[in-house]
Short mmCIF file of C-alpha atoms in Angstrom, two decimals:
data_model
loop_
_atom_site.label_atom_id
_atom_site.label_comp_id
_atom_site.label_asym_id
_atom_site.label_seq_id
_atom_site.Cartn_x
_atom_site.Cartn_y
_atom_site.Cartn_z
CA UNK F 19 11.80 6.24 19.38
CA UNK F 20 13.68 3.07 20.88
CA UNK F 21 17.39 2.37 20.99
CA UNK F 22 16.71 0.51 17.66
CA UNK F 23 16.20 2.39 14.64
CA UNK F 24 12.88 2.40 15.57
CA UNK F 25 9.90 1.39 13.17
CA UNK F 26 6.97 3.72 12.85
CA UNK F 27 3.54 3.23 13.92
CA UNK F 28 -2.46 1.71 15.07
CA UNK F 29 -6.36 0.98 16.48
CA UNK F 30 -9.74 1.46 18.05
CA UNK F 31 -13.08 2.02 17.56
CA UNK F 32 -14.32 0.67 14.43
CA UNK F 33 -15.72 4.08 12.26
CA UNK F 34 -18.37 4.74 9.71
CA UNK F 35 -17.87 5.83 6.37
CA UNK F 36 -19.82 9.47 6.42
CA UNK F 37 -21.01 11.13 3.25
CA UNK F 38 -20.45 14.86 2.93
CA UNK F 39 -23.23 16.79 1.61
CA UNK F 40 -23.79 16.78 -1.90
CA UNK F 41 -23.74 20.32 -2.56
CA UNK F 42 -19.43 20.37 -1.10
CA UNK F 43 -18.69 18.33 -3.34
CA UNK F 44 -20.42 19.58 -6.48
CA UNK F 45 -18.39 22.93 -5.56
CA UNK F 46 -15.11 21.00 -5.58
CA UNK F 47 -15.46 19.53 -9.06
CA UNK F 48 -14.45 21.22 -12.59
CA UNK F 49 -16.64 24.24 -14.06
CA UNK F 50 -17.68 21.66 -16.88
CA UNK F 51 -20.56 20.28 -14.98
CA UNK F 52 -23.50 20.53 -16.36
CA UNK F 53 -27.17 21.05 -14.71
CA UNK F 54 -28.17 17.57 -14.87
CA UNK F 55 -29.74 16.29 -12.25
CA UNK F 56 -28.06 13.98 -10.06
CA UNK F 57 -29.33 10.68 -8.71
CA UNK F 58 -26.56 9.59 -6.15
CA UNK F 59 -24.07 11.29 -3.57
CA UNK F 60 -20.50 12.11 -3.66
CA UNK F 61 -17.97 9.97 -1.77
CA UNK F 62 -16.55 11.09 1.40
CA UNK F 63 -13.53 12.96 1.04
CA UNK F 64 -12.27 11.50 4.85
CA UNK F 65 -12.64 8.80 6.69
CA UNK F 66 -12.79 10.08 10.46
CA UNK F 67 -10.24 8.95 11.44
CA UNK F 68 -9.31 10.03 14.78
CA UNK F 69 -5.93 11.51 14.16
CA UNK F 70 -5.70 11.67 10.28
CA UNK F 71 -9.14 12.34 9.92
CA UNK F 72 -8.91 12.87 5.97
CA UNK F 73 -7.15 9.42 5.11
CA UNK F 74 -9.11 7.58 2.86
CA UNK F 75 -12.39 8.14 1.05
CA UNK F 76 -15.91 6.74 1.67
CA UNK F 77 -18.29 5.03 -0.48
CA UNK F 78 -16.31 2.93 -2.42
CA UNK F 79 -13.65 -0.20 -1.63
CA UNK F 80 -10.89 -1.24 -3.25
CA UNK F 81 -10.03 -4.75 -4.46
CA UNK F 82 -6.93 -4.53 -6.80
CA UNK F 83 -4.23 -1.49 -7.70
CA UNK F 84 -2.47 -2.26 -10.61
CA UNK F 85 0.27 0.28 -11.04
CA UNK F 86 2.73 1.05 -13.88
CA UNK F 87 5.75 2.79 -13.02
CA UNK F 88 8.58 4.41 -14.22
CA UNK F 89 11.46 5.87 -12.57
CA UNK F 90 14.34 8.09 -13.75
CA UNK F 91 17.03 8.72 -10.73
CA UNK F 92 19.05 10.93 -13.15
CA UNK F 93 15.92 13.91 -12.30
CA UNK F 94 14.05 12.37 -9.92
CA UNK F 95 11.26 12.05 -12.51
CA UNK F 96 7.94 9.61 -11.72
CA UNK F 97 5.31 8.94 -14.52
CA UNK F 98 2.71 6.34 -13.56
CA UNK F 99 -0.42 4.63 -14.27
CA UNK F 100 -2.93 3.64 -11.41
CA UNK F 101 -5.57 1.21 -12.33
CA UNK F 102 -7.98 1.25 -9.41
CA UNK F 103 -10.34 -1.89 -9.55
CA UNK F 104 -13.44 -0.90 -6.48
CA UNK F 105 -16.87 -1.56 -5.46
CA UNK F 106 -19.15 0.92 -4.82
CA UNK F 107 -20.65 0.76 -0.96
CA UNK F 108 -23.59 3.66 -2.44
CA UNK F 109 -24.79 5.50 -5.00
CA UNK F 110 -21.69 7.31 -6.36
CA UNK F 111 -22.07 10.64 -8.25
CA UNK F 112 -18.00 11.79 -7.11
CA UNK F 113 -15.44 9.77 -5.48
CA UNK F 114 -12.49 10.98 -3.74
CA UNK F 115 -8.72 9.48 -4.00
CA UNK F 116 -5.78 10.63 -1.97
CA UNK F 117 -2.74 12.39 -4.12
CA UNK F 118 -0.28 14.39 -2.99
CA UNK F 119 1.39 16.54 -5.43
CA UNK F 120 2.19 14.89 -9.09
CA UNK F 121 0.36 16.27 -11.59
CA UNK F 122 -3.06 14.47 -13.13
CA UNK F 123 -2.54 14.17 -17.03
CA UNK F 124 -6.04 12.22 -17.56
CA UNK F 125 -8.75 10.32 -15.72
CA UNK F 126 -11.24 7.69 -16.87
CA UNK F 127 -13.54 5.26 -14.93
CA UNK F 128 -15.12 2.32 -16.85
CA UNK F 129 -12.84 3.27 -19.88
CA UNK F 130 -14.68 7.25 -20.55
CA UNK F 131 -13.37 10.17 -20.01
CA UNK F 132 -14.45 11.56 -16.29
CA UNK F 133 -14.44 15.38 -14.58
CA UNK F 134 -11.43 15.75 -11.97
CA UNK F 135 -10.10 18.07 -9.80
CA UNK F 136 -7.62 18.67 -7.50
CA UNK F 137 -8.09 20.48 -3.43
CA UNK F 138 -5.02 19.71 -1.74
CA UNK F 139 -4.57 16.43 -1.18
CA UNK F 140 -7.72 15.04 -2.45
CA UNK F 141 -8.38 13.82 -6.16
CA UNK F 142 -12.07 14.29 -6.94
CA UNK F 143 -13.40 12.26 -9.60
CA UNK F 144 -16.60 13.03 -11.53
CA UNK F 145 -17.77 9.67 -13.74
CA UNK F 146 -19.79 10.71 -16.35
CA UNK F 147 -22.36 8.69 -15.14
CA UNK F 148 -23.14 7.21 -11.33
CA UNK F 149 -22.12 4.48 -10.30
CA UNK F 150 -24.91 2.03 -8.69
CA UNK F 151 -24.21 0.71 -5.04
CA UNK F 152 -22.61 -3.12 -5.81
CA UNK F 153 -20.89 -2.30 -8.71
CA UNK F 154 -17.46 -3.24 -9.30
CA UNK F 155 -15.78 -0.57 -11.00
CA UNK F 156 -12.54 0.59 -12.46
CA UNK F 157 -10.68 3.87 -12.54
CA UNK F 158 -7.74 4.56 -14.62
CA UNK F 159 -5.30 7.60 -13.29
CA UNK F 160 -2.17 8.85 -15.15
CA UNK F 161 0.13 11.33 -13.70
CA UNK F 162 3.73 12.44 -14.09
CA UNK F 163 5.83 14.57 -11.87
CA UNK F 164 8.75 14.61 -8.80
CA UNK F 165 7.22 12.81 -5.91
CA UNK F 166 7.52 15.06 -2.82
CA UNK F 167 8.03 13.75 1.18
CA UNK F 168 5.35 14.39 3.57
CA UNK F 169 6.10 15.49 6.69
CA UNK F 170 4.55 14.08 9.52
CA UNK F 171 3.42 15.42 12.84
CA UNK F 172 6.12 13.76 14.65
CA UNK F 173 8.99 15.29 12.45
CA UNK F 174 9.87 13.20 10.62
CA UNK F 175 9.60 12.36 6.81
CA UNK F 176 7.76 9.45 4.85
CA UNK F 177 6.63 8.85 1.23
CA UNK F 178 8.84 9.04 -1.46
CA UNK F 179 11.88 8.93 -0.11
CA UNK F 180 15.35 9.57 -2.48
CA UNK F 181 18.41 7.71 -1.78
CA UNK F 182 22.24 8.01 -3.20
CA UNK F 183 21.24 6.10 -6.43
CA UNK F 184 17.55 5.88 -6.24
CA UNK F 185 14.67 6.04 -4.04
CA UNK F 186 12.63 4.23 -1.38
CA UNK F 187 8.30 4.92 -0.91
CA UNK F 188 7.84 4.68 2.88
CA UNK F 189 3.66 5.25 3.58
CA UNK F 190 2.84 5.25 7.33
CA UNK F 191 0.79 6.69 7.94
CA UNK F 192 -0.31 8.81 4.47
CA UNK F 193 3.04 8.59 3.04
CA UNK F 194 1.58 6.67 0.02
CA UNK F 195 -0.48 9.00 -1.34
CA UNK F 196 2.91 10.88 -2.26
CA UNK F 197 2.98 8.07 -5.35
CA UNK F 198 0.42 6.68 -6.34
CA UNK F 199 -3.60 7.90 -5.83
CA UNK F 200 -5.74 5.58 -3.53
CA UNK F 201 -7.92 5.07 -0.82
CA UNK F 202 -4.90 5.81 1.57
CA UNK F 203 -6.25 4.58 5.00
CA UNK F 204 -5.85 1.25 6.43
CA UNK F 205 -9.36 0.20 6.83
CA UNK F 206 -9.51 -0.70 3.02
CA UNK F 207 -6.79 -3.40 2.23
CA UNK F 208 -6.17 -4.61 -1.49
CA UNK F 209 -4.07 -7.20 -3.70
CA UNK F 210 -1.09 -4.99 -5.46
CA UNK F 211 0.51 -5.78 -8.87
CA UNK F 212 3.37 -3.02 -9.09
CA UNK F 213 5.49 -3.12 -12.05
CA UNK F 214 8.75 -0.94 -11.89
CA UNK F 215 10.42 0.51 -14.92
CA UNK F 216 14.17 2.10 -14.31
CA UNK F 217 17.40 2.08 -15.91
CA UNK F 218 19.12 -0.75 -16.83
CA UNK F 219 21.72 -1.32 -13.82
CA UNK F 220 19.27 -0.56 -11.45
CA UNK F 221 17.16 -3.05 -9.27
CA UNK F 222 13.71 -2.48 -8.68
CA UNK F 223 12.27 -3.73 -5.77
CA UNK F 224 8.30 -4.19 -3.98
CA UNK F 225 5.88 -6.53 -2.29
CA UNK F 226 5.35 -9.46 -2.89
CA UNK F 227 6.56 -11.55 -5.34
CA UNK F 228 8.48 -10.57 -8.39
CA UNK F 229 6.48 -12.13 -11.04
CA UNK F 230 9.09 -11.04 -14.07
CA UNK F 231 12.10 -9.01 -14.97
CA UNK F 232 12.71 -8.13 -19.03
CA UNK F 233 14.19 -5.50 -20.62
CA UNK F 234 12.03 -2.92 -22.50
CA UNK F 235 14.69 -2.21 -25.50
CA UNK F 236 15.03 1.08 -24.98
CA UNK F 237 17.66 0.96 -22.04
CA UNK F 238 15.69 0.58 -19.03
CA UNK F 239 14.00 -2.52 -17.19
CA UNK F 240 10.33 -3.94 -16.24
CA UNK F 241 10.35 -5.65 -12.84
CA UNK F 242 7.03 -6.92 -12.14
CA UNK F 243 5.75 -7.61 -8.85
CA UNK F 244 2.94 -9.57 -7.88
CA UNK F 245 0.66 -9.32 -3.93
CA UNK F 246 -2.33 -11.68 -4.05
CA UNK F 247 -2.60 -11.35 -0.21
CA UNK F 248 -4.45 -8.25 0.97
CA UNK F 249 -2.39 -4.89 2.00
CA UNK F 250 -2.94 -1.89 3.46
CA UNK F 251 -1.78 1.18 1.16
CA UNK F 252 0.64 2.09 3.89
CA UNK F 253 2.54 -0.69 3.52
CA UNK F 254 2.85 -0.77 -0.12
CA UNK F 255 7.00 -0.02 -1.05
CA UNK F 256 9.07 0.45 -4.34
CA UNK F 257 13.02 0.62 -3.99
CA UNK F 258 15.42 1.54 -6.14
CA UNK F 259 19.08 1.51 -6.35
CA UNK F 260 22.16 -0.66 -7.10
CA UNK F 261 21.07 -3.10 -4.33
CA UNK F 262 22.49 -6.84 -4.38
CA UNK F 263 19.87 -9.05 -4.16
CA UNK F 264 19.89 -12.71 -2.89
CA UNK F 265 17.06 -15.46 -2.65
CA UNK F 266 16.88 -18.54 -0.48
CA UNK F 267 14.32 -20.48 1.27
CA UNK F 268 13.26 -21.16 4.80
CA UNK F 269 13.01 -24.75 6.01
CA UNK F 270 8.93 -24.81 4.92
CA UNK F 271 10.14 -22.97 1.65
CA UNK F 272 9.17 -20.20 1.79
CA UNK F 273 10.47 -18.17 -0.96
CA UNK F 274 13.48 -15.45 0.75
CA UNK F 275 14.19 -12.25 -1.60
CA UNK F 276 17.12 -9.86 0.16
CA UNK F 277 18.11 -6.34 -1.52
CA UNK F 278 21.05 -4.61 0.29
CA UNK F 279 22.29 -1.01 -1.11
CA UNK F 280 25.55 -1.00 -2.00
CA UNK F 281 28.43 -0.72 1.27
CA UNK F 282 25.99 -1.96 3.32
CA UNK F 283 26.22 -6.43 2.38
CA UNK F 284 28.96 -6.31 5.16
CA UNK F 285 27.46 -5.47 7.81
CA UNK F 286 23.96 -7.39 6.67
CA UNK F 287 25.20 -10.63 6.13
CA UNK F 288 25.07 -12.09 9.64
CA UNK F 289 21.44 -11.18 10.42
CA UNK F 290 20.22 -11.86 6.99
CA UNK F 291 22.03 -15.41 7.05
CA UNK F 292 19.29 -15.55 10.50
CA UNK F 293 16.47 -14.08 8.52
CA UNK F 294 14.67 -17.86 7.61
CA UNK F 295 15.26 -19.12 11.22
CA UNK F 296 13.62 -16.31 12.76
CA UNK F 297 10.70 -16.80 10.31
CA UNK F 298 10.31 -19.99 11.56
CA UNK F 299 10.70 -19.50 15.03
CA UNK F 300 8.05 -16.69 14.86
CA UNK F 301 5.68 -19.35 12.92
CA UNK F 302 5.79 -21.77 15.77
CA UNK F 303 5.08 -19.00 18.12
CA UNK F 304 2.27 -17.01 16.11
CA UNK F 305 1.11 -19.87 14.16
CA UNK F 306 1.82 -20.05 10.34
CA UNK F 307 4.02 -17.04 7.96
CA UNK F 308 1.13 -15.17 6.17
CA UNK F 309 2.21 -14.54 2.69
CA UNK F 310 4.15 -16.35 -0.12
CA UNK F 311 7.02 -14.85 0.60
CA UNK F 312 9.66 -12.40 3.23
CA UNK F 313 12.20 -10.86 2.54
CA UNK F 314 14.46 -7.49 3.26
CA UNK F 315 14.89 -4.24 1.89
CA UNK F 316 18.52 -2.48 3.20
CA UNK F 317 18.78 1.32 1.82
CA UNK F 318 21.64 3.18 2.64
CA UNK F 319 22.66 4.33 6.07
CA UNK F 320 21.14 7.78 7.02
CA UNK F 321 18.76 7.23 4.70
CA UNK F 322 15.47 7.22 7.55
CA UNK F 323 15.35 7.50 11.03
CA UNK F 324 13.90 4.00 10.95
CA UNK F 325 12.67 1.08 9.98
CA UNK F 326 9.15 -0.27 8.24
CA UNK F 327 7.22 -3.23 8.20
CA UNK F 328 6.13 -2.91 4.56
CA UNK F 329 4.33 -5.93 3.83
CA UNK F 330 6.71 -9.25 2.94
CA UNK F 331 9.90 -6.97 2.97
CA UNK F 332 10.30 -4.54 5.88
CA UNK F 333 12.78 -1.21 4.96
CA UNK F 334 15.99 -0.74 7.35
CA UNK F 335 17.90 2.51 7.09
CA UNK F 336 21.26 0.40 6.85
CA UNK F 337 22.39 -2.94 8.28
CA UNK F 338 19.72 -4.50 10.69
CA UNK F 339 20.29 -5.72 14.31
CA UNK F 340 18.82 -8.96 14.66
CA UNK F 341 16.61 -7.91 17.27
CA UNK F 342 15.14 -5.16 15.17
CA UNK F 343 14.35 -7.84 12.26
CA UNK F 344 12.74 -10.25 14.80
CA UNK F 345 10.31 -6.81 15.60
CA UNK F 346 9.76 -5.90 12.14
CA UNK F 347 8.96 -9.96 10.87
CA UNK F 348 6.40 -10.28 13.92
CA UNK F 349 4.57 -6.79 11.93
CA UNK F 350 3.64 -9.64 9.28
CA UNK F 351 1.44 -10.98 11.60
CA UNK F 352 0.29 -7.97 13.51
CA UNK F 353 -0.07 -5.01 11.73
CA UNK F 354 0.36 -6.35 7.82
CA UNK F 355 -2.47 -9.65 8.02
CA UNK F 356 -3.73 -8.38 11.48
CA UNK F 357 -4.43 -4.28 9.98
CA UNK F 358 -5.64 -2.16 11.94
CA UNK F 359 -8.80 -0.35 11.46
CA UNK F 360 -8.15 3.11 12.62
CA UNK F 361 -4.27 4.54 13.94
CA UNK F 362 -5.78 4.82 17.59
CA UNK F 363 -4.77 1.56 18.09
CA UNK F 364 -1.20 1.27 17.26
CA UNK F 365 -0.21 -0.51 20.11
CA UNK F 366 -1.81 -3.51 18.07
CA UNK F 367 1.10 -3.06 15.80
CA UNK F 368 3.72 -2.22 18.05
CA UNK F 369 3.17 -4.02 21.25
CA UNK F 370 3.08 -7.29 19.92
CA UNK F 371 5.88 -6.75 17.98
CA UNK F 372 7.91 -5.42 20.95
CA UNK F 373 6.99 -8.27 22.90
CA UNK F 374 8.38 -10.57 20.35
CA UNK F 375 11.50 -9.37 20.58
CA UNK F 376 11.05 -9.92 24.42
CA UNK F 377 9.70 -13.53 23.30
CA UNK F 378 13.04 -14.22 20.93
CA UNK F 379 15.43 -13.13 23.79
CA UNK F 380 13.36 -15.70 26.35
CA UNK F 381 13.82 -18.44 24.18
CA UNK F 382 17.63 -17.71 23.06
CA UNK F 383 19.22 -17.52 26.35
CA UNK F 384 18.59 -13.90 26.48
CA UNK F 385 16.38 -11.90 29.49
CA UNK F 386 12.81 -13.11 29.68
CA UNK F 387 9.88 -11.76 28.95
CA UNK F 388 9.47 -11.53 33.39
CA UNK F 389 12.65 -9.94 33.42
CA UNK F 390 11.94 -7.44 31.02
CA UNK F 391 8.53 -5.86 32.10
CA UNK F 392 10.10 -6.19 35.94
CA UNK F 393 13.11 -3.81 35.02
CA UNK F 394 11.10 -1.15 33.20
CA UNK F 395 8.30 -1.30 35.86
CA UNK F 396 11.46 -0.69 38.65
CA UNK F 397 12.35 2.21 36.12
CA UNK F 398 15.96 0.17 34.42
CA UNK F 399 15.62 0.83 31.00
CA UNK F 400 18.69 -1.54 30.13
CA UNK F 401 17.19 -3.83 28.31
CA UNK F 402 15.40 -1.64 26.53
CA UNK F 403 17.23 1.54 26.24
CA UNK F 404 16.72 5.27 27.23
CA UNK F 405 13.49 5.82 25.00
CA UNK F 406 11.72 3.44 26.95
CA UNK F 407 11.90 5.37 30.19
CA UNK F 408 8.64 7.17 29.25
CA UNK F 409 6.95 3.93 28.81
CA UNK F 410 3.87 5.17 31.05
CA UNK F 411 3.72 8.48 29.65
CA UNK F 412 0.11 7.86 28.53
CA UNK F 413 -1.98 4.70 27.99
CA UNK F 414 -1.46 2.87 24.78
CA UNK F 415 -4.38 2.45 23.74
CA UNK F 416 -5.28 6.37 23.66
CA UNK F 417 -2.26 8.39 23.06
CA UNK F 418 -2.81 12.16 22.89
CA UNK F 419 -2.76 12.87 19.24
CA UNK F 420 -1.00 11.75 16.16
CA UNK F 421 2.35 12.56 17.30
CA UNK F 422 2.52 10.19 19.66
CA UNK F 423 1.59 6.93 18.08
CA UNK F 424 4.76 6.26 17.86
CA UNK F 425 6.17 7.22 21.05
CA UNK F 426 7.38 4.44 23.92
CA UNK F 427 4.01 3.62 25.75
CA UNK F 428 2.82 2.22 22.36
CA UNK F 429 5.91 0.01 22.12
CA UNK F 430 6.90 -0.53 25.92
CA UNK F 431 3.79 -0.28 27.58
CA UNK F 432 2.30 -2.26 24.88
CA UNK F 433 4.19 -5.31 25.41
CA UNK F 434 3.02 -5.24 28.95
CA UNK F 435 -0.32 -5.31 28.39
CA UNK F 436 0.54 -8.53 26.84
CA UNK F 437 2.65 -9.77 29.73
CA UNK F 438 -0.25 -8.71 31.86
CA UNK F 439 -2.48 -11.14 29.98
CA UNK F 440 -0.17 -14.15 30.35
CA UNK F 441 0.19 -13.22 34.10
CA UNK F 442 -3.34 -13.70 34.33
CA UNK F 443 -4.43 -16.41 32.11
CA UNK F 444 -0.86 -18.66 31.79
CA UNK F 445 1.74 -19.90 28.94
CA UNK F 446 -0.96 -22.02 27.57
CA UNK F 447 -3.80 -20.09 26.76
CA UNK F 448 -1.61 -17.34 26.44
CA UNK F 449 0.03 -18.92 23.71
CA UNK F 450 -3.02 -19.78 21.97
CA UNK F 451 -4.56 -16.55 22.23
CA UNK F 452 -1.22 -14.54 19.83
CA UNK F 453 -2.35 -17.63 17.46
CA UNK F 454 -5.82 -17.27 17.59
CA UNK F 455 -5.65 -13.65 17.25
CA UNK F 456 -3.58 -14.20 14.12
CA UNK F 457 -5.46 -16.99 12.26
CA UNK F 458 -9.26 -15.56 13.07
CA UNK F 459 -8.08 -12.12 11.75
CA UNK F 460 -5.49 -13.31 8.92
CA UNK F 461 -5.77 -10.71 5.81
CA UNK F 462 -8.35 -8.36 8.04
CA UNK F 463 -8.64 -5.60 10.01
CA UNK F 464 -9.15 -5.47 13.67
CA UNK F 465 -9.63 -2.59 16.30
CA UNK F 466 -8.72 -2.86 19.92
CA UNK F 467 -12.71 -3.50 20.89
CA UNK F 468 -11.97 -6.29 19.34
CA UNK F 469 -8.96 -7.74 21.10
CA UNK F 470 -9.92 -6.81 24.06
CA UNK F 471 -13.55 -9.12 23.73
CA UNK F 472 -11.33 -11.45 21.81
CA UNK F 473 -8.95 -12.11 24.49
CA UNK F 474 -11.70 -12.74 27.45
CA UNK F 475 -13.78 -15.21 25.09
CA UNK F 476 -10.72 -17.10 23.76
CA UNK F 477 -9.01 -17.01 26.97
CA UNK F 478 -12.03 -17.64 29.28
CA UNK F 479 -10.67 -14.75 31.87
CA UNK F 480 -12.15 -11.44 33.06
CA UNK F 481 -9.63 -9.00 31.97
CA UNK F 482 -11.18 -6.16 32.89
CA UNK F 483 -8.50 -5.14 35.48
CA UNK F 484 -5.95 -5.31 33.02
CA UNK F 485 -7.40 -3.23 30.34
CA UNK F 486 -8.38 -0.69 32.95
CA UNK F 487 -4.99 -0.30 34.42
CA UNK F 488 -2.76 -0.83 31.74
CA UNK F 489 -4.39 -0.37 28.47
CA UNK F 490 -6.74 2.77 29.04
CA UNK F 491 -5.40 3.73 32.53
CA UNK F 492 -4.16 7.13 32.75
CA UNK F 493 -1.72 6.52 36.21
CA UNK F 494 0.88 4.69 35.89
CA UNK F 495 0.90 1.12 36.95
CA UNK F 496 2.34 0.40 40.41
CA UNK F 497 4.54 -3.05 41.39
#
């Protein structure tokens, strides 16, 4: 990706959630069912999507995963327990959660028993009786097994991830479904509680905040962590290793947890020590921090190929540059409480958080934001760094398929869009727009539709050009 260890991946067109026919889905449950007739329709088993068209499941959303996990490094060995609180959007007869690999040792939904079955990555679920459109539902899942990597279309790996003395759960775009079952697509954003059992000696680490740590008497410990605010599945993370861990607070107090993998405190230190000014700094630009609490997640070096915005606590494959933790804090604003709601629109994600990093340099004595979009528009790519040559390979907000959301026009070109805008409109309402954006969406989803009618109201310009050229155009922009 970028001269950084680049983070991964978001948006467009808002979708529908389409039912499959009824008689599909009967076919994919157990042989027990019986001939009785039945009154509502199966879940979708997909979501559309228009390059991971089988994330996520239709007719149902979810409000609250509580999941009870326990890790052995020693073998690599997962056993877990997904409670899966949701409200029905129809008629349910089946629903449909995402799992890849792990094996299924028992299902129940409103405490009974229920039919499952397994067709490659999808979990169906039979209840033994519907579920009426409205009601609020909950479906126990227990499974056991060695989580696997996915592969992704790009090359590179995500999901459960192992390290040198543990692991680290990476999900964007799917890679969640590779530990625990859910509605795996960002559309449908829940509160987590995620409590982490592993030897003693070992921390455990997720989102949010850790609500306890105790010790289980039988050599191991419970870390309990606790995500009120809303998240997308994909940004969900466990870690764990022999990390040192650290807490401090920024100047508003917000709470500041740090976990750095062992050989890597060294070269963390410096950036970290930065981590609650740039917090602050991004507040005053973006308007206020959206969760509880921030803080850092190093694993070892060579463990990824990059880095992740994972909600509260972004993942860097070894020490962090400072300019790469002012790109993956601004992803707590847009792309973790500003979620997209379909991949398409990435650029959502990465653009902005590109252009804070142009933003940060501006206001630190650094190359402005002018300078910036000037050089890579003239072709000099040193700011940026030989990735972003390709910058105008393809519009950002339509790259070709799902290999590409990750690729330089979604960062680079991204961030000019942006630039674009404040050409047009000014610092001011510029300004107010990235806050606006932030507040009126804060904990939702948004597609690009929506920015782009966003931005004209709040700004009071006719952007047309803009989008047309340098959002959806395929030439490239000329000087």
């Amino acid at each position: 990706m970028d001269h950084r260890a680049p983070d991964r991946l978001t948006r467009l067109t808002p979708f529908t959630r389409l039912a499959v026919p009824a008689v599909a889905a009967l076919l994919a449950l157990t042989t027990g069912c019986t001939g009785t007739t039945v009154q509502g329709r199966p879940g979708a088993s997909g979501l559309r999507d228009p390059y991971f068209p089988k994330a996520g499941n239709g007719g149902y959303q979810v409000d609250h995963y509580a999941l009870d996990l326990g890790y052995r490094p020693s073998d690599h060995q997962l056993t877990g327990t997904a409670v899966i609180t949701a409200r029905a959007e129809q008629t349910l007869s089946s629903f449909n959660l995402d799992l890849s690999g792990l094996r299924v040792d028992a299902v129940t939904v409103e405490g009974e028993p229920a039919r499952y079955n397994r067709t490659g990555r999808e979990l169906t679920v039979r209840p033994r009786k519907d579920l009426g459109k409205g009601e609020v539902f909950r479906t126990e899942v227990r499974y056991s097994g060695t989580p696997k990597p996915l592969t992704d279309a790009d090359g590179s790996q995500e999901g459960w991830i192992t390290t040198a003395d543990g692991a680290v759960a990476v999900g964007e775009p799917v890679g969640s479904m590779t530990w625990f079952p859910g509605n795996h697509h960002p559309s449908d954003k829940a509160s987590y509680d995620i409590t982490l059992t592993v030897p003693q000696g070992y921390e455990a680490v997720s989102n949010g905040e850790l609500a306890s740590r105790r010790n289980t008497g039988d050599g191991r410990t419970a870390f309990a962590w606790h995500s009120a605010e809303p998240m997308a599945s994909y940004l969900a993370t466990a870690a764990i290793g022999k990390f040192k861990v650290a807490t401090a607070r920024t100047s508003s107090g917000i709470g500041v947890y740090n976990a750095v993998a062992p050989g890597e405190e060294a070269g963390s230190a410096a950036v970290l020590g930065r981590l609650p000014e740039v917090v602050e700094w991004e507040a005053g630009r973006f308007g206020p921090y959206p969760f509880a609490t921030v803080g850092t997640i190093v694993v070892p070096d060579g463990t990824l190929p990059y880095a992740l915005e994972t909600q509260t606590k972004p993942v860097y494959p070894g020490a962090p540059s400072l300019d790469l933790t002012v790109h993956e804090l601004a992803h707590q604003w847009f792309g973790d409480s500003v979620s997209p709601k379909s991949w398409k629109d990435m650029w959502l994600n990465e653009g902005f958080a590109t252009y804070a990093e142009w933003l940060w340099s501006e206001d630190h004595g650094g190359p402005g934001a002018q300078k910036r979009f000037d050089a890579l528009l003239a072709g000099d790519t040193s700011f940026e760094g030989t990735d972003a040559a390709r910058w105008d390979a393809f519009p950002p907000a339509a790259p070709p398929g799902p290999e590409d959301i990750s690729e330089a026009p979604v960062y680079y070109r991204g961030a000019m869009v942006l630039h674009r805008i404040r050409q047009e409109v000014g610092d001011e309402r510029f300004f107010d727009l990235l806050r606006g954006w932030a507040a009126d969406h804060r904990h939702g989803n948004a597609s690009t539709a929506d920015f782009t009618a966003y931005a004209q109201q709040r700004t009071g310009h006719d952007l047309r050009k803009v989008w047309d050229v340098w959002l959806y155009g395929e030439d490239s922009p000329k000087p």
